[in-house]
CSV table of C-alpha atoms in Angstrom, one decimal:
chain,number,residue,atom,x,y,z
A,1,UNK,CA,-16.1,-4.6,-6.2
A,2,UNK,CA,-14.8,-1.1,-5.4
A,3,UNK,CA,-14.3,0.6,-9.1
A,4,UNK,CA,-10.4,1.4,-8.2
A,5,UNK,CA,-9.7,-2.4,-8.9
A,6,UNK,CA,-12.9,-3.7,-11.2
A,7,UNK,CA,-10.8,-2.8,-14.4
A,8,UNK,CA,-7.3,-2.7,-15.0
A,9,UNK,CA,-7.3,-3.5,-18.6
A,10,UNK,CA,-4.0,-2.9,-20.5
A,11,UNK,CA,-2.2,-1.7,-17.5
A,12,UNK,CA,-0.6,-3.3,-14.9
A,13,UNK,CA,-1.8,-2.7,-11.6
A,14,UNK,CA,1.5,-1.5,-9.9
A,15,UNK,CA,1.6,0.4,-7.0
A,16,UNK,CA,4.3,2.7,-5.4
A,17,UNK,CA,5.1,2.9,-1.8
A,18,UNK,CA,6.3,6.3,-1.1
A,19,UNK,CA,8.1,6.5,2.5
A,20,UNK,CA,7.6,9.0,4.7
A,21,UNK,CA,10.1,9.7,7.6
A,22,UNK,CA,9.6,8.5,11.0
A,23,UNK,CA,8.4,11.2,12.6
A,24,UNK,CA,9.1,9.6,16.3
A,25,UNK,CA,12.5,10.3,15.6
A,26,UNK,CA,12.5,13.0,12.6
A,27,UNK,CA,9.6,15.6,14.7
A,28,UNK,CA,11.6,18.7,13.7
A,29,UNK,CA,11.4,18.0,9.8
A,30,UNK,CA,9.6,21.0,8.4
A,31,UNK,CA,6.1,20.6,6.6
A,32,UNK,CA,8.1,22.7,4.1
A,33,UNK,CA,10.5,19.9,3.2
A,34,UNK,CA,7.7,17.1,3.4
A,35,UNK,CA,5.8,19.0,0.5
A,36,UNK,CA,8.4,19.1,-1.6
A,37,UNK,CA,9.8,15.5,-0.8
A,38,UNK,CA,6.7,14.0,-1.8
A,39,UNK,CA,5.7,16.4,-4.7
A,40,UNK,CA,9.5,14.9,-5.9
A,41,UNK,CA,9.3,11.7,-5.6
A,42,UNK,CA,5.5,11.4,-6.5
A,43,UNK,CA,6.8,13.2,-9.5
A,44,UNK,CA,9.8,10.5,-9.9
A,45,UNK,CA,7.0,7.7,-10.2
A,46,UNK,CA,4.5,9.5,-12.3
A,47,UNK,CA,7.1,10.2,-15.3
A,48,UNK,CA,7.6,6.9,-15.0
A,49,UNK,CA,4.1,5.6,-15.8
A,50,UNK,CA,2.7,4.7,-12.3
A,51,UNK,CA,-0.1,5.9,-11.9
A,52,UNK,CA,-0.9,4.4,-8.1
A,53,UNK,CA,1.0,5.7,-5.4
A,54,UNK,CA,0.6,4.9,-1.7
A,55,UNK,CA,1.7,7.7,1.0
A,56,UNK,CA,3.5,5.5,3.8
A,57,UNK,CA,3.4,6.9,7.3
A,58,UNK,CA,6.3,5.0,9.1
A,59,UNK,CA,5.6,6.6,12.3
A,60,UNK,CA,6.2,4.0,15.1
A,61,UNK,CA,2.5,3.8,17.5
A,62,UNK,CA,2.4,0.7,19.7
A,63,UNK,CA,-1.7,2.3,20.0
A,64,UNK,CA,-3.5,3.9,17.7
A,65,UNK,CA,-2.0,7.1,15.1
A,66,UNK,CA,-1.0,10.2,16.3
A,67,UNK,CA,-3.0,13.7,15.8
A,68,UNK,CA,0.4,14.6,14.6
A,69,UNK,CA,0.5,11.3,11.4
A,70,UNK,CA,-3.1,11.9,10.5
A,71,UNK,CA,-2.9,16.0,10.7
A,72,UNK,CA,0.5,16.2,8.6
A,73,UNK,CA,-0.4,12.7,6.3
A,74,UNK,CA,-3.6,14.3,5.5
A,75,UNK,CA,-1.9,17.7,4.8
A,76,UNK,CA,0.5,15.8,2.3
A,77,UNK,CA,-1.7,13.4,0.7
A,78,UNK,CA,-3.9,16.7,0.3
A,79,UNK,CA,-1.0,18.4,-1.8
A,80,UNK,CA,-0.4,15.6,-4.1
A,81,UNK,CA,-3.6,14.9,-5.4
A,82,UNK,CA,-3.8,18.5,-6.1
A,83,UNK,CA,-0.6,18.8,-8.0
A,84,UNK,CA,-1.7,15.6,-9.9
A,85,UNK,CA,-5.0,15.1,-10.1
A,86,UNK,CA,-5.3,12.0,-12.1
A,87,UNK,CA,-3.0,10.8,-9.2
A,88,UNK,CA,-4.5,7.3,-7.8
A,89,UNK,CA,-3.5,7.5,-3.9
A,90,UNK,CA,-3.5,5.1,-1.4
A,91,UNK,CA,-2.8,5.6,2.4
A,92,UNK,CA,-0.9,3.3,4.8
A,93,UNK,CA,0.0,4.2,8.9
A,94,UNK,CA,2.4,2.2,10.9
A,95,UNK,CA,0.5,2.1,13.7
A,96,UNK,CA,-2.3,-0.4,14.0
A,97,UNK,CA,-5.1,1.7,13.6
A,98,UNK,CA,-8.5,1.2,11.5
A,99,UNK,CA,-9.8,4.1,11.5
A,100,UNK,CA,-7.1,7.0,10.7
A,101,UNK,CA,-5.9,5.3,7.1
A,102,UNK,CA,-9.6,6.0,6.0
A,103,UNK,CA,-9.7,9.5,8.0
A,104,UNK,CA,-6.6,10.5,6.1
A,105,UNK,CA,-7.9,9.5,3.2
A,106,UNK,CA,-11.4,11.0,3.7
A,107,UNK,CA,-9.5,14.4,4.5
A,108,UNK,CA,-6.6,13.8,1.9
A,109,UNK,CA,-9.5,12.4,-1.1
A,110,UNK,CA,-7.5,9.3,-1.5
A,111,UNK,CA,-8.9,6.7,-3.2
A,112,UNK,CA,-7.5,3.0,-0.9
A,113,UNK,CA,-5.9,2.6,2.0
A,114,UNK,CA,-4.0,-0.3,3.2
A,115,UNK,CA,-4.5,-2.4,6.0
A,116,UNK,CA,-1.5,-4.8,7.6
A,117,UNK,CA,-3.7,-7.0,9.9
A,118,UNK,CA,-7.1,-7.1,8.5
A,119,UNK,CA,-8.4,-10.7,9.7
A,120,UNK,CA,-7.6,-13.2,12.2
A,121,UNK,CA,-4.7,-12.3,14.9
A,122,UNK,CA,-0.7,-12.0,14.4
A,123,UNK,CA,2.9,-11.2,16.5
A,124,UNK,CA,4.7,-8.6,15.2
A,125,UNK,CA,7.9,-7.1,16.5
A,126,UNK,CA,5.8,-4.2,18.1
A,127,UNK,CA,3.6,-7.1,19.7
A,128,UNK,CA,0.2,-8.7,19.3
A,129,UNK,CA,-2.2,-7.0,16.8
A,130,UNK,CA,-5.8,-8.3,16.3
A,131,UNK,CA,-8.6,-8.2,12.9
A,132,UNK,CA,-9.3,-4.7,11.9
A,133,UNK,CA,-11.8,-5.8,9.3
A,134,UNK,CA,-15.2,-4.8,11.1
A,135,UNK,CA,-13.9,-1.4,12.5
A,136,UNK,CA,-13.1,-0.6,9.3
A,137,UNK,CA,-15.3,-1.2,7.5
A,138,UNK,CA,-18.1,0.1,9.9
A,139,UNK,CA,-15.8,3.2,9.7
A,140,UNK,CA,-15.7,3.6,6.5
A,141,UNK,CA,-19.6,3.2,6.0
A,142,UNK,CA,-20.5,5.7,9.2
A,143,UNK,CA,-18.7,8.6,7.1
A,144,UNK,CA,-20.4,7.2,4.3
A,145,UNK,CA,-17.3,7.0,2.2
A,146,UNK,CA,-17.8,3.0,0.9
A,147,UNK,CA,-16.2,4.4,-2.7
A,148,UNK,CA,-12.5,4.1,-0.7
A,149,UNK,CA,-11.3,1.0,-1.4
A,150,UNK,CA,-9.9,-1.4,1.8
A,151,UNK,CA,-6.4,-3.2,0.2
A,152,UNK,CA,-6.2,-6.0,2.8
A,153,UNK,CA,-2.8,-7.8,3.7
A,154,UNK,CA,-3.2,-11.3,4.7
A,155,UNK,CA,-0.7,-12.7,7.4
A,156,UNK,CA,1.9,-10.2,6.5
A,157,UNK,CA,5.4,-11.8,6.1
A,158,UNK,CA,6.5,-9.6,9.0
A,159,UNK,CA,4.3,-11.5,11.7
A,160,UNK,CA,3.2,-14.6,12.6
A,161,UNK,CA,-0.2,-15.8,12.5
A,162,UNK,CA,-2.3,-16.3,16.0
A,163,UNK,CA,-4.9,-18.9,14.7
A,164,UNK,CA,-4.2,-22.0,12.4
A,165,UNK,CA,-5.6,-21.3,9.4
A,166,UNK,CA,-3.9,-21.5,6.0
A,167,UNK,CA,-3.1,-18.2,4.1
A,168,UNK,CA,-5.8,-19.3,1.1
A,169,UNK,CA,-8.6,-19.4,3.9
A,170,UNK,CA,-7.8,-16.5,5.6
A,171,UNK,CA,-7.5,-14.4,2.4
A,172,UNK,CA,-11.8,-15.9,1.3
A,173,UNK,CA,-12.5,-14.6,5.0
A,174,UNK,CA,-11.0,-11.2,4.1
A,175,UNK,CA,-13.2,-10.8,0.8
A,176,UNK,CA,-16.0,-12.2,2.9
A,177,UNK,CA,-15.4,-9.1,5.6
A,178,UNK,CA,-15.4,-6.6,3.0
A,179,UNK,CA,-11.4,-6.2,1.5
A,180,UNK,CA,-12.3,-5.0,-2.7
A,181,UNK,CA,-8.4,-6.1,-3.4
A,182,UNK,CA,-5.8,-8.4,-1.5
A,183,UNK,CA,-2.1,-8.4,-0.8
A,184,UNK,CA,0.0,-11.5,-0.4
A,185,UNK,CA,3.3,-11.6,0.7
A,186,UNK,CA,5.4,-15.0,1.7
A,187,UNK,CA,9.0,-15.5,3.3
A,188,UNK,CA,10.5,-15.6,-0.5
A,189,UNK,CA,9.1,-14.4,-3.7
A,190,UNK,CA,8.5,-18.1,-4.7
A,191,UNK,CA,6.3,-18.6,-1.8
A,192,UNK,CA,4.8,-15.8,-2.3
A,193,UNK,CA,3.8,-16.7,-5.8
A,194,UNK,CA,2.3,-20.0,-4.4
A,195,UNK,CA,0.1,-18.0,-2.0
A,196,UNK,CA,-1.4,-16.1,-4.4
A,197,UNK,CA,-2.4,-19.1,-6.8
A,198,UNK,CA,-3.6,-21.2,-4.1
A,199,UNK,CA,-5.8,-18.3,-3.1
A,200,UNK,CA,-7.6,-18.0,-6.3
A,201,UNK,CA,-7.6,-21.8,-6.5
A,202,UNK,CA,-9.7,-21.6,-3.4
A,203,UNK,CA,-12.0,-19.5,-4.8
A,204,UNK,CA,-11.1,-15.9,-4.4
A,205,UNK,CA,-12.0,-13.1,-7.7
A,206,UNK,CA,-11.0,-10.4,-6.0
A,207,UNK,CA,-7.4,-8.7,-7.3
A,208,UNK,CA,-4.5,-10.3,-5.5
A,209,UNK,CA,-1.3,-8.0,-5.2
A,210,UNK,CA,2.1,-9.3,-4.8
A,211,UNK,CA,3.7,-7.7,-1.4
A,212,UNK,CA,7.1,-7.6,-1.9
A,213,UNK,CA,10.7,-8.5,-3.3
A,214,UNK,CA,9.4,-7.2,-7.1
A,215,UNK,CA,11.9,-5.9,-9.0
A,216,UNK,CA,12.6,-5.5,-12.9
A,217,UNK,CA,13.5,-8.6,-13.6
A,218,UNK,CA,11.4,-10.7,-12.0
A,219,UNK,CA,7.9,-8.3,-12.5
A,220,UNK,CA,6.9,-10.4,-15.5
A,221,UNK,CA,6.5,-13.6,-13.8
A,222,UNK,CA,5.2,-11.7,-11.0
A,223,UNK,CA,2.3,-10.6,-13.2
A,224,UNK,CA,1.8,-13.9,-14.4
A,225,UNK,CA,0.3,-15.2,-11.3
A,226,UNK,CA,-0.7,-11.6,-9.5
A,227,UNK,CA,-2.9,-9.4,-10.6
A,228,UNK,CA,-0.3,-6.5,-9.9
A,229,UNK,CA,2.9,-5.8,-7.2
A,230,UNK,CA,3.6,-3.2,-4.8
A,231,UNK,CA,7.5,-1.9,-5.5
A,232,UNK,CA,9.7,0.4,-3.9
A,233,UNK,CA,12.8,-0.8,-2.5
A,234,UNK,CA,14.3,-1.9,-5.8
A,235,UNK,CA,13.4,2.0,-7.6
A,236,UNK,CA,15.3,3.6,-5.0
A,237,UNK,CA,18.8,5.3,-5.4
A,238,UNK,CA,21.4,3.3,-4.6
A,239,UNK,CA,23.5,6.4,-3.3
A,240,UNK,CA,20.5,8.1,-1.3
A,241,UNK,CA,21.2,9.2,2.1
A,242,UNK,CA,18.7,9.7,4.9
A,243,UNK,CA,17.8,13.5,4.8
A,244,UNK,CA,17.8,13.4,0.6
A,245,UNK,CA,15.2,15.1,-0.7
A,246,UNK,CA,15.0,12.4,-4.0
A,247,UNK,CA,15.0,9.0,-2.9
A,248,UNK,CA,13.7,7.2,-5.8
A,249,UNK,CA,15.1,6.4,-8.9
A,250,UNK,CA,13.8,8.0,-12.4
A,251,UNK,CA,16.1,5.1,-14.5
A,252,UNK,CA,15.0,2.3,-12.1
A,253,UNK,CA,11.3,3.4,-12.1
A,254,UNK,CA,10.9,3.4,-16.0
A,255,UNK,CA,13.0,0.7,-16.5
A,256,UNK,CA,10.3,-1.3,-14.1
A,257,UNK,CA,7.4,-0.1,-15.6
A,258,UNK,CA,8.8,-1.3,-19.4
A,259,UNK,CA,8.9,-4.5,-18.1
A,260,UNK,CA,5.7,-4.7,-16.9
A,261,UNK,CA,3.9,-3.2,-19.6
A,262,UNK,CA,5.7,-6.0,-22.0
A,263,UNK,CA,4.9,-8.4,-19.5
A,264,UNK,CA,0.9,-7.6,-20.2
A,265,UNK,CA,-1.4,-9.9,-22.8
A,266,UNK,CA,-0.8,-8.5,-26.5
């Protein structure tokens, strides 16, 4: 197992999405604001207590990422780890791509990325997307970079599965093709809950992450069954506007983390 997720003893393995903007529709924002929106924000969550923070390109590809995501992502992910350097970062690209998350993160010296459609086939919105589960990780051993650690999404609750095969299966065939940590996500935070248990009923040791829909007061019971959450929607400011250099909330954010600290074993 990749040593990112071999030992989270005593603290709960929450991660932070932080958003970037579309840059398909927001290509004049200056490098100069980027920096200092994530610096900010990164800032926000670290205060906080999260120590694992994923940098979110949301730049919409129907083929593979941009010169322009991986140049300015790895530019970005670049300044953060510098300004904190016991920062634990993960990289995520809208488009369907294998190989740039790990190139950014390569460049950048992140530590995971995260991949949406790792096995099997699915529909999205932005159409059919197939496995990327061999590219990467033939990728990821060619620049001989094994130590960044693959965070696999299993049928994604924003497509629908190509091949009949229940979540539990697909997520053994994941850790068989190389994922170190999972994420499930159902259509409700009850389902899923239920994905996540019957994975590790079916055999998977691997850590399982909860997707979505995690918020203060439900993070304890999320911890219960997961072996940590992704969060961001529910730590951002309610009165944030698009443009706003501080999206996240400082309140919100520590307020989260309480409750999942108290949520842990004594």
């Amino acid at each position: 197992m990749n040593r990112m997720f071999a030992d989270h003893t005593g603290d709960p393995m929450i991660i932070a999405a932080l958003h970037l903007p579309d840059l398909s529709t927001a290509s004049d924002t200056s490098m100069a604001f980027l920096e200092d929106y994530v610096l900010a924000n990164t800032e926000v969550f670290t205060t906080a207590g999260i120590s694992r923070i994923m940098l979110q390109d949301q730049t919409r590809r129907r083929g593979a990422a941009t010169p322009q995501t991986v140049a300015i992502t790895s530019a970005l992910g670049r300044v953060m780890k510098r300004q904190f350097p016991d920062l634990t970062l993960g990289i995520i690209v809208q488009a369907h791509d294998a190989v740039a998350p790990l190139a950014i993160a390569h460049a950048s010296g992140a530590d995971f990325v995260r991949l949406k459609v790792f096995v099997g086939a699915a529909m999205t919105m932005e159409g059919s997307r197939e496995a990327l589960a061999v590219e990467a990780r033939t990728y990821r051993h060619q620049i001989r970079r094994d130590d960044i650690a693959i965070l696999a999404d299993v049928f994604d609750r924003t497509s629908v599965p190509l091949i009949d095969v229940p979540p539990e299966e697909a997520a053994v065939a994941a850790v068989k093709l190389g994922a170190d940590a999972l994420v499930l996500t159902g259509s409700s935070f009850a389902d899923s809950l239920d994905r996540i248990a019957k994975a590790k009923r079916a055999g998977v040791k691997r850590p399982i992450l909860l997707g979505g829909s995690v918020t203060a007061d439900n993070v304890a019971e999320a911890l219960a069954t997961a072996d940590g959450a992704i969060v961001s929607t529910s730590l951002m400011r309610k009165d944030a506007a698009p443009g706003d250099l501080l999206l996240w909330d400082a309140d919100k954010s520590r307020a989260f983390m309480d409750r999942a600290l108290a949520a842990l074993p004594a």
